[in-house]
XYZ file of C-alpha atoms in Angstrom:
667
model
C 90.190 56.576 74.026
C 89.708 54.433 77.138
C 93.476 54.377 77.629
C 93.520 58.194 77.847
C 91.150 58.210 80.806
C 92.945 55.481 82.717
C 96.317 57.128 82.044
C 94.828 60.321 83.495
C 93.762 58.384 86.593
C 97.283 56.995 86.960
C 98.690 60.505 86.631
C 96.317 61.677 89.335
C 97.571 58.933 91.645
C 101.152 60.012 90.855
C 100.284 63.602 91.714
C 98.680 62.425 94.962
C 101.806 60.460 95.882
C 103.929 63.520 95.104
C 101.601 65.610 97.283
C 102.011 63.275 100.236
C 105.795 63.247 99.787
C 105.750 67.047 99.644
C 103.703 67.203 102.846
C 106.260 65.039 104.650
C 109.059 67.224 103.247
C 107.235 70.354 104.433
C 106.939 68.959 107.949
C 110.638 68.073 107.826
C 111.421 71.664 106.805
C 109.498 73.012 109.801
C 111.415 70.664 112.103
C 114.722 71.699 110.493
C 113.838 75.398 110.784
C 113.268 75.276 114.545
C 116.986 74.977 115.546
C 117.778 78.117 113.512
C 116.097 80.240 116.173
C 118.531 79.019 118.810
C 121.587 79.690 116.655
C 121.958 76.293 114.915
C 121.937 77.530 111.315
C 123.397 74.305 109.911
C 120.096 72.428 109.775
C 117.783 74.414 107.521
C 119.705 75.113 104.303
C 120.768 71.496 103.539
C 117.174 70.338 104.033
C 115.842 73.123 101.760
C 118.331 72.299 99.003
C 117.742 68.570 99.488
C 113.955 68.871 99.163
C 113.949 71.142 96.104
C 113.886 68.065 93.890
C 110.192 67.587 94.796
C 108.915 70.917 93.381
C 111.338 70.506 90.466
C 109.864 67.070 89.743
C 106.352 68.536 90.038
C 107.292 71.237 87.498
C 108.601 68.616 85.068
C 105.496 66.444 85.423
C 103.237 69.468 85.072
C 105.055 70.625 81.956
C 105.002 67.144 80.439
C 101.315 66.504 81.145
C 99.978 69.992 80.409
C 102.349 71.037 77.567
C 103.129 74.253 79.478
C 106.679 74.218 80.834
C 107.362 75.746 84.246
C 110.936 77.090 84.429
C 112.753 77.061 87.729
C 111.970 80.347 89.550
C 115.048 80.273 91.770
C 117.551 83.086 91.849
C 121.035 82.183 90.603
C 123.341 80.794 93.241
C 125.878 83.269 94.631
C 129.454 83.158 93.484
C 131.895 81.668 95.987
C 133.782 84.056 98.206
C 137.297 84.776 96.958
C 140.216 85.414 99.299
C 141.634 88.894 99.550
C 145.233 89.791 98.777
C 146.369 88.779 102.270
C 144.699 85.357 101.988
C 141.830 86.076 104.427
C 138.174 85.613 103.517
C 135.963 88.584 104.318
C 132.327 88.512 105.410
C 131.189 92.031 106.288
C 133.467 93.245 109.052
C 134.791 89.785 109.930
C 137.761 87.892 108.523
C 138.028 84.095 108.250
C 140.974 81.845 107.624
C 138.925 79.499 105.440
C 136.110 80.291 103.022
C 133.573 77.635 103.978
C 131.779 79.778 106.592
C 131.418 82.957 104.433
C 130.229 80.746 101.575
C 127.720 79.054 103.862
C 126.474 82.445 105.054
C 126.030 83.657 101.475
C 124.124 80.526 100.487
C 121.984 80.727 103.629
C 121.069 84.333 102.773
C 120.440 83.348 99.150
C 118.097 80.547 100.220
C 116.252 82.658 102.786
C 115.753 85.753 100.601
C 114.569 83.854 97.517
C 110.745 84.146 97.294
C 110.640 80.833 95.407
C 111.892 79.068 98.545
C 108.853 80.094 100.539
C 106.489 79.379 97.648
C 107.962 75.862 97.586
C 107.262 75.524 101.310
C 103.687 76.732 100.822
C 103.208 74.312 97.923
C 104.460 71.375 100.003
C 102.079 72.100 102.880
C 98.997 73.148 100.891
C 99.450 70.574 98.139
C 99.443 67.821 100.741
C 95.666 68.378 100.940
C 94.786 69.836 97.541
C 96.965 67.488 95.507
C 95.784 64.425 97.398
C 92.099 65.305 96.970
C 92.393 66.172 93.270
C 94.585 63.179 92.526
C 92.571 60.516 94.348
C 89.071 61.821 93.608
C 88.640 59.886 90.308
C 90.032 56.680 91.843
C 87.806 57.109 94.896
C 84.733 57.672 92.702
C 85.598 54.638 90.580
C 86.167 52.446 93.640
C 83.048 53.704 95.406
C 80.988 53.158 92.275
C 82.409 49.668 91.802
C 81.564 48.927 95.414
C 77.976 49.983 94.663
C 77.776 47.587 91.693
C 78.918 44.558 93.642
C 77.356 45.503 97.005
C 73.972 43.695 96.390
C 75.765 40.407 95.815
C 78.390 40.656 98.556
C 77.679 39.907 102.266
C 79.163 43.063 103.730
C 76.694 43.135 106.555
C 75.205 46.493 105.522
C 71.747 47.139 104.179
C 72.180 50.636 102.851
C 74.477 52.255 100.317
C 74.703 56.060 100.185
C 71.329 56.344 101.877
C 69.439 53.921 99.561
C 68.719 50.186 99.770
C 71.368 47.871 98.346
C 69.032 46.925 95.515
C 69.326 50.447 94.149
C 73.081 50.676 94.781
C 74.023 49.948 91.102
C 71.929 52.945 90.022
C 74.304 55.152 92.012
C 77.465 53.109 91.582
C 77.473 53.083 87.779
C 77.160 56.900 87.397
C 79.870 57.342 89.994
C 82.216 55.058 88.049
C 81.510 56.941 84.831
C 81.946 60.263 86.616
C 85.260 59.177 88.125
C 86.651 57.994 84.779
C 85.442 60.992 82.779
C 86.615 63.536 85.369
C 90.166 62.176 85.554
C 91.668 64.239 82.649
C 89.968 67.399 83.871
C 91.203 66.933 87.430
C 94.737 66.312 86.140
C 94.440 69.598 84.246
C 93.238 71.281 87.435
C 96.199 69.793 89.294
C 98.594 71.144 86.651
C 97.065 74.605 86.906
C 97.283 74.455 90.679
C 100.976 73.572 90.467
C 101.598 76.394 88.001
C 99.832 78.800 90.360
C 102.358 78.199 93.141
C 105.487 76.912 91.410
C 105.923 79.221 88.432
C 107.910 82.424 88.267
C 105.793 85.156 89.815
C 104.416 87.620 87.295
C 102.993 91.074 87.733
C 99.416 91.073 88.941
C 98.266 93.086 85.979
C 98.891 90.060 83.781
C 96.497 87.841 85.804
C 92.772 87.783 86.063
C 91.148 89.100 89.218
C 89.569 85.779 90.286
C 92.929 84.043 90.080
C 94.589 86.847 92.014
C 91.865 86.666 94.664
C 92.067 82.885 94.951
C 95.862 82.872 95.015
C 95.964 85.543 97.713
C 93.461 83.700 99.861
C 95.294 80.392 99.541
C 98.571 82.057 100.449
C 97.065 83.813 103.461
C 95.438 80.584 104.679
C 98.798 78.841 104.377
C 100.481 81.710 106.172
C 97.916 81.469 108.968
C 98.824 77.818 109.446
C 102.520 78.753 109.491
C 101.818 81.469 112.077
C 100.306 78.876 114.404
C 103.395 76.681 113.997
C 105.646 79.637 114.803
C 103.436 80.410 117.786
C 104.252 76.975 119.199
C 107.918 77.544 118.380
C 107.795 80.897 120.180
C 106.361 79.211 123.261
C 109.226 76.698 123.214
C 111.718 79.557 122.913
C 110.027 81.321 125.834
C 110.367 78.192 127.972
C 114.003 77.796 126.934
C 114.779 81.412 127.873
C 112.942 81.075 131.179
C 114.721 77.852 132.124
C 118.148 79.149 131.110
C 117.561 82.440 132.939
C 116.520 80.742 136.196
C 119.140 77.971 136.121
C 121.992 80.286 135.140
C 120.969 82.743 137.892
C 121.593 80.104 140.537
C 124.740 78.696 138.894
C 126.365 82.072 138.219
C 126.638 81.391 134.455
C 123.984 83.873 133.351
C 126.367 86.306 131.549
C 127.832 83.358 129.672
C 124.785 81.453 128.393
C 121.730 83.719 128.438
C 122.759 86.624 126.108
C 123.570 84.293 123.158
C 120.183 82.581 123.566
C 118.373 85.950 123.663
C 120.152 87.137 120.515
C 119.296 83.900 118.704
C 115.669 84.099 119.868
C 115.295 87.575 118.348
C 115.146 85.980 114.908
C 111.504 85.004 115.448
C 110.231 88.498 116.435
C 112.240 89.991 113.579
C 110.444 87.692 111.138
C 107.123 88.844 112.598
C 108.163 92.494 112.164
C 109.075 91.903 108.534
C 105.692 90.287 107.878
C 103.896 93.208 109.533
C 105.617 95.527 107.056
C 104.261 93.437 104.160
C 100.718 93.344 105.567
C 100.314 96.885 106.869
C 102.807 98.719 104.673
C 104.277 100.296 107.806
C 107.739 99.285 108.929
C 108.385 98.446 112.570
C 111.734 99.988 113.520
C 114.373 97.853 115.154
C 113.578 98.251 118.890
C 116.853 96.902 120.263
C 119.561 99.023 121.782
C 122.858 99.061 119.937
C 125.422 96.492 120.976
C 127.970 97.717 123.525
C 131.388 98.731 122.150
C 134.482 96.702 122.845
C 136.046 97.565 126.209
C 139.214 99.609 126.412
C 141.972 98.830 128.868
C 142.732 101.069 131.848
C 146.086 102.822 132.169
C 147.346 99.819 134.147
C 146.421 97.479 131.263
C 143.503 95.792 133.036
C 139.818 95.789 132.050
C 137.088 96.991 134.382
C 133.560 95.593 134.744
C 131.614 97.306 137.529
C 133.901 97.066 140.575
C 135.986 94.171 139.284
C 139.228 94.219 137.293
C 140.273 91.534 134.810
C 143.453 90.830 132.939
C 141.649 89.992 129.686
C 138.685 91.582 127.924
C 136.581 88.365 127.730
C 134.823 88.641 131.121
C 134.190 92.352 130.561
C 132.649 91.676 127.137
C 130.351 89.002 128.600
C 129.351 91.312 131.457
C 128.597 94.220 129.108
C 126.510 92.025 126.791
C 124.603 90.601 129.761
C 123.937 94.128 130.992
C 122.917 95.169 127.475
C 120.388 92.324 127.232
C 119.027 92.789 130.735
C 118.495 96.564 130.461
C 116.920 96.475 126.990
C 113.135 96.679 127.342
C 112.731 95.064 123.929
C 114.133 91.828 125.401
C 111.274 91.536 127.878
C 108.692 92.646 125.321
C 109.929 89.888 123.005
C 109.546 87.308 125.759
C 106.036 88.548 126.521
C 105.219 88.364 122.810
C 106.481 84.764 122.597
C 104.240 83.731 125.469
C 101.087 85.580 124.403
C 101.593 84.849 120.706
C 101.095 81.165 121.428
C 97.401 81.928 121.943
C 96.951 84.946 119.660
C 98.470 83.018 116.715
C 95.417 80.748 116.795
C 93.417 83.652 115.331
C 94.989 83.557 111.820
C 94.991 79.750 112.072
C 91.169 79.754 112.278
C 90.616 80.048 108.459
C 92.800 76.985 107.869
C 90.693 75.023 110.384
C 87.459 76.226 108.803
C 88.731 75.376 105.312
C 89.681 71.840 106.402
C 86.332 71.255 108.158
C 84.479 72.711 105.171
C 86.368 70.499 102.732
C 85.706 67.552 104.995
C 81.997 68.403 104.983
C 81.433 68.712 101.223
C 84.017 66.354 99.695
C 84.906 63.377 101.817
C 81.454 62.107 102.923
C 80.420 61.362 99.337
C 83.086 58.723 98.836
C 84.488 57.452 102.096
C 81.441 56.724 104.277
C 81.007 53.030 103.369
C 84.724 52.319 103.524
C 85.157 53.985 106.886
C 81.982 52.333 108.163
C 83.375 48.969 107.107
C 86.733 49.587 108.812
C 85.053 50.910 111.959
C 82.649 47.950 111.909
C 79.512 50.091 112.112
C 76.386 49.614 110.057
C 74.924 52.866 108.701
C 71.292 53.531 109.191
C 69.067 55.571 106.841
C 70.411 59.096 106.646
C 73.728 57.959 108.099
C 76.619 60.345 107.294
C 80.317 60.455 107.943
C 79.726 63.070 110.603
C 77.701 60.471 112.556
C 80.687 58.155 112.384
C 83.502 60.526 113.338
C 81.837 63.360 115.253
C 79.796 63.161 118.451
C 76.238 64.417 118.407
C 77.228 67.225 120.728
C 79.123 68.978 117.910
C 77.391 71.230 115.434
C 78.482 69.229 112.413
C 77.389 66.006 114.052
C 73.791 67.331 114.390
C 73.385 68.071 110.684
C 71.927 65.637 108.184
C 73.802 64.775 104.993
C 72.452 67.548 102.757
C 72.955 70.265 105.319
C 76.379 68.848 106.036
C 77.229 69.568 102.393
C 75.810 73.102 102.536
C 77.479 73.816 105.841
C 80.844 72.597 104.490
C 80.615 74.905 101.472
C 79.676 77.845 103.681
C 82.598 77.159 106.027
C 85.000 77.026 103.081
C 83.721 80.321 101.681
C 83.831 81.877 105.149
C 87.455 80.823 105.542
C 88.374 82.530 102.244
C 86.528 85.719 103.185
C 87.765 86.293 106.730
C 91.415 85.256 106.350
C 92.817 88.676 105.253
C 90.917 90.495 108.000
C 92.204 88.140 110.662
C 95.735 88.570 109.353
C 95.386 92.354 109.599
C 94.193 92.039 113.197
C 97.133 89.760 113.943
C 99.542 92.207 112.266
C 98.218 95.097 114.376
C 98.696 92.973 117.484
C 102.315 92.314 116.500
C 102.862 96.002 115.831
C 101.455 96.896 119.251
C 103.803 94.595 121.164
C 106.884 94.434 118.921
C 107.204 98.129 118.073
C 109.768 100.083 120.101
C 108.601 102.298 122.943
C 109.035 106.076 122.855
C 111.943 105.893 125.272
C 113.636 103.242 123.135
C 113.145 105.356 120.013
C 114.578 108.375 121.820
C 117.580 106.380 123.040
C 118.258 105.003 119.553
C 117.822 108.482 118.100
C 120.379 109.932 120.507
C 122.782 107.098 119.760
C 122.320 107.495 115.998
C 122.930 111.226 116.211
C 126.018 110.649 118.328
C 127.419 108.144 115.832
C 126.518 110.275 112.818
C 128.108 113.323 114.452
C 131.280 111.329 115.047
C 131.217 110.091 111.443
C 130.630 113.639 110.202
C 133.556 114.907 112.267
C 135.810 112.144 110.951
C 134.673 112.792 107.381
C 135.209 116.525 107.780
C 138.679 115.978 109.236
C 139.542 113.592 106.383
C 138.251 116.103 103.844
C 140.335 118.886 105.386
C 143.414 116.645 105.312
C 142.748 115.852 101.667
C 142.382 119.551 100.795
C 145.544 120.356 102.741
C 147.437 117.570 100.979
C 146.196 118.610 97.546
C 147.113 122.242 98.191
C 150.523 121.333 99.623
C 151.472 118.897 96.880
C 149.823 120.763 94.025
C 149.040 124.464 93.933
C 151.353 125.426 96.804
C 154.344 123.671 95.250
C 153.675 125.312 91.902
C 153.327 128.748 93.484
C 156.674 128.296 95.257
C 158.279 127.259 91.970
C 156.695 130.245 90.237
C 158.167 132.588 92.871
C 161.633 131.103 92.401
C 161.423 131.436 88.638
C 160.226 135.039 88.918
C 163.200 135.780 91.173
C 165.555 134.250 88.624
C 163.887 136.235 85.824
C 164.379 139.418 87.865
C 168.119 138.724 88.039
C 168.406 137.863 84.323
C 166.200 140.618 82.903
C 169.115 143.079 82.410
C 171.950 140.830 81.277
C 169.998 138.070 79.470
C 166.533 139.275 78.444
C 165.889 136.171 76.309
C 166.402 133.831 79.258
C 164.260 136.026 81.497
C 161.520 135.998 78.863
C 161.632 132.202 78.727
C 161.324 131.979 82.519
C 158.328 134.318 82.497
C 156.672 132.109 79.851
C 157.222 129.068 82.088
C 155.731 130.947 85.019
C 152.681 131.832 82.944
C 152.211 128.152 81.953
C 152.661 127.050 85.572
C 150.062 129.589 86.703
C 147.558 128.089 84.243
C 148.226 124.605 85.615
C 147.894 125.855 89.202
C 144.639 127.603 88.365
C 143.270 124.411 86.805
C 144.247 122.395 89.882
C 142.564 124.931 92.145
C 139.404 124.750 90.035
C 139.438 120.944 90.245
C 139.887 121.181 93.980
C 136.979 123.603 94.314
C 134.852 121.415 92.050
C 135.541 118.481 94.378
C 134.334 120.539 97.338
C 131.245 122.005 95.662
C 130.832 121.732 91.879
C 130.073 125.075 90.184
C 127.359 123.492 88.019
C 125.607 122.381 91.209
C 125.706 125.887 92.636
C 124.592 127.503 89.388
C 122.036 125.081 87.884
C 120.791 122.898 90.720
C 120.783 119.173 91.454
C 118.914 117.815 88.396
C 121.132 119.627 85.875
C 124.247 118.749 87.880
C 123.301 115.062 87.800
C 122.608 115.397 84.095
C 126.091 116.873 83.631
C 127.540 113.838 85.416
C 125.677 111.613 82.956
C 127.009 113.548 79.960
C 130.581 113.078 81.213
C 130.073 109.341 81.783
C 130.817 106.540 79.328
C 127.478 104.910 80.205
C 124.103 105.657 78.695
C 122.603 107.640 81.558
C 118.906 108.569 81.608
C 117.990 111.299 84.095
C 114.278 111.851 84.766
C 112.191 113.700 87.301
C 111.849 117.234 88.507
C 112.245 119.206 91.712
C 109.901 122.129 92.400
C 112.681 123.890 94.283
C 116.195 123.448 95.612
C 117.295 121.684 98.807
C 119.704 123.216 101.244
C 123.270 123.366 99.982
C 124.682 120.605 102.288
C 121.837 118.227 101.379
C 122.190 119.048 97.695
C 125.926 118.402 97.854
C 125.452 115.058 99.656
C 122.898 113.939 97.050
C 125.200 115.002 94.198
C 128.202 113.086 95.510
C 125.982 110.088 96.257
C 124.892 109.948 92.616
C 128.517 110.492 91.538
C 129.665 107.504 93.619
C 126.865 105.290 92.276
C 127.779 106.269 88.718
C 131.462 105.553 89.357
C 130.668 102.101 90.796
C 128.391 101.247 87.873
C 131.192 102.190 85.468
C 134.136 100.540 87.235
C 132.722 97.475 88.969
C 129.221 96.597 87.730
C 130.131 96.321 84.020
C 126.892 98.165 83.260
C 125.945 99.750 79.945
C 122.990 101.864 81.056
C 121.977 103.687 84.211
C 118.550 105.199 84.933
C 118.331 107.954 87.573
C 115.024 109.341 88.822
C 114.729 112.308 91.203
C 111.603 113.408 93.056
C 110.480 115.190 96.213
C 107.326 114.155 98.087
C 107.094 117.270 100.227
C 109.243 115.858 103.037
C 112.041 113.803 101.503
C 114.292 114.009 98.467
C 114.267 110.571 96.818
C 116.761 109.440 94.179
C 116.504 105.994 92.575
C 119.378 104.733 90.396
C 119.083 101.419 88.519
C 121.761 99.884 86.288
C 121.891 96.747 84.123
C 125.182 95.475 85.524
C 126.191 92.192 87.101
C 125.200 93.167 90.647
C 126.899 92.039 93.827
C 127.461 95.528 95.253
C 127.777 95.546 99.048
C 128.315 98.747 101.076
C 129.549 96.639 103.991
C 132.641 95.645 101.990
C 134.194 99.022 102.760
C 133.789 100.607 99.333
C 132.928 104.238 98.581
C 129.266 103.322 99.022
C 129.920 102.947 102.743
C 131.257 106.497 102.864
C 128.140 107.811 101.141
C 125.998 105.834 103.585
C 127.743 107.532 106.525
C 127.417 110.903 104.807
C 123.669 110.418 104.375
C 123.321 109.339 108.018
C 124.583 112.777 109.013
C 121.403 114.238 107.510
C 119.198 111.450 108.918
C 118.929 110.018 105.419
C 119.015 106.462 104.101
C 121.155 104.824 101.439
C 119.747 101.423 100.407
C 121.435 99.066 97.946
C 119.569 96.118 96.399
C 122.124 94.265 94.293
C 121.552 90.512 93.862
C 124.237 88.521 92.107
C 123.554 88.738 88.392
C 121.943 92.167 88.702
C 120.341 94.520 88.320
C 121.532 96.911 91.018
C 119.012 99.344 92.463
C 120.120 102.144 94.784
C 117.562 104.220 96.699
C 118.783 107.449 98.321
C 116.463 109.419 100.591
C 117.230 112.678 102.386
C 114.697 114.579 104.522
C 114.722 118.219 103.446
C 112.596 121.193 102.453
C 112.784 122.870 99.034
C 113.083 126.534 98.190
C 114.183 128.764 95.296
C 112.477 127.035 92.352
C 114.928 126.030 89.653
C 114.450 126.583 85.961
C 115.286 123.317 84.232
C 113.053 120.370 85.112
C 112.883 118.407 81.912
C 114.175 114.884 81.465
C 117.039 113.982 79.219
C 118.949 110.927 78.076
C 122.701 111.304 78.200
């Protein structure tokens, strides 16, 4: 029985040691993350993968000591990049001779997009305080109580113990020892639950109790506030780096060479802030940056022009155009202003973390560490002496409070920190949205550029479609019609002298006409399917599902019909998604849901395949993406390795002519 309690105390000490190691690892992660914002992406991922053994070890200890296993929440590692037929390795629109860089990029994206990575970081930083307090509390109570038992007989040079004479110290020391020993198993259980709260696989909120959801949200937001302050300091360093490089390169003439790469690397930090604003406010901040300049084209004489200068190679022109692009983009200067001002504004969401630490200091630490700290600081406490008297000057608010009110004030500060943290984060998010959102002129410029690109894509797609129709007609129906004419001419010659042969030729012509008619129908169906024109989008999608080898479930209803071009684009988008799920994803089922919210047609398709779909690889999905862009629509693919694949298609449109069939059906 006694062994159980002392084993629990040893486990608490082990958890405290793990918490301190995690805190050091968390600080190392912050240091390793800083070079990423200046383009040095080689520092962060090895440190993240190297420090994952700490949360893994915490999961094993928690499972062993609480009998509730915590499985690893990490997403499966991506498959290595395979070379193409020509031996090159492809990463988006770039080709590489060797596969190490595309593989590194994939693993970097995998690490950064895995929510478990950031929960590990939060656990390392927050557990450095929580784990240490919970783990060492029983040992501290036992040691403080033991000190009270032996204090009357030891010449420590103090006359008071916890506010009472040394003669009464055993009356306080013995209960503290008992309390420390008896609380050890319960605090170990609390530590295990705390670890499960942050390190387990995230479940839906409906499966958790409201108090736990509230507490977990507040702890996460307090940790995020501390991270915001750290990124505020990092932003200030980036601002200084940009300022120094801009000024020095201006005088040395190297500005087009060194400043644009630094600006592009520095944009990572504002982009992270924009992504967080979307999570907090539910409103996405559009990308405010102007599109990158196109590659220069040579003049008729073979030289490249940049302003009034001519160059033999395109390198100087590219550097000049990118420097001009960075300098004329207003978002560049707004980002720099945000980096400078955010250094001070980021202290606002950091305030709850400060209040929580001061509050914890006020109601936890003074009960156990006052005599020890007084001994080490060589100060003798007087009656009513508290830890605040030792560490804080009388000019501070906490230093003016007596021991009891110090406890009450600490609890109130802790509660206040939990209450105000979401409101401060919302204020901070609105500040980010105000400064990081694009201006009206930037939105107009991007809109014009998007329309120009989509018009060019639409023209190219239309020209390609016309060439395909011309080729199909020339090689198919036209060739058959020519052959039919020749056979009819031969039958006309043979009809008098050899009626049997003429009859056979006419039969061949009739069969050829059937084949030509079928080819023409297939061609027309490829341009605009008859079922789409007759029954509408939902029934046309359902017909696609019936013709597919997959189990396709089509749900949803449309109160009317979109315009014919929009309806056709949506139909062929679903057709391409269905074809990819059948050929490449190795899926067995596909769920398609259609709806219209009054402004946009939304189609969501989810399969149970192996995932890994990427429109940037040049597949048919890229063509559908360009086709949707013509209508100012979006085509989003979420396809992690291992699946499932979720495709969201949205097209702005109005509905008219209510259709008849709106029921759901499983094909």
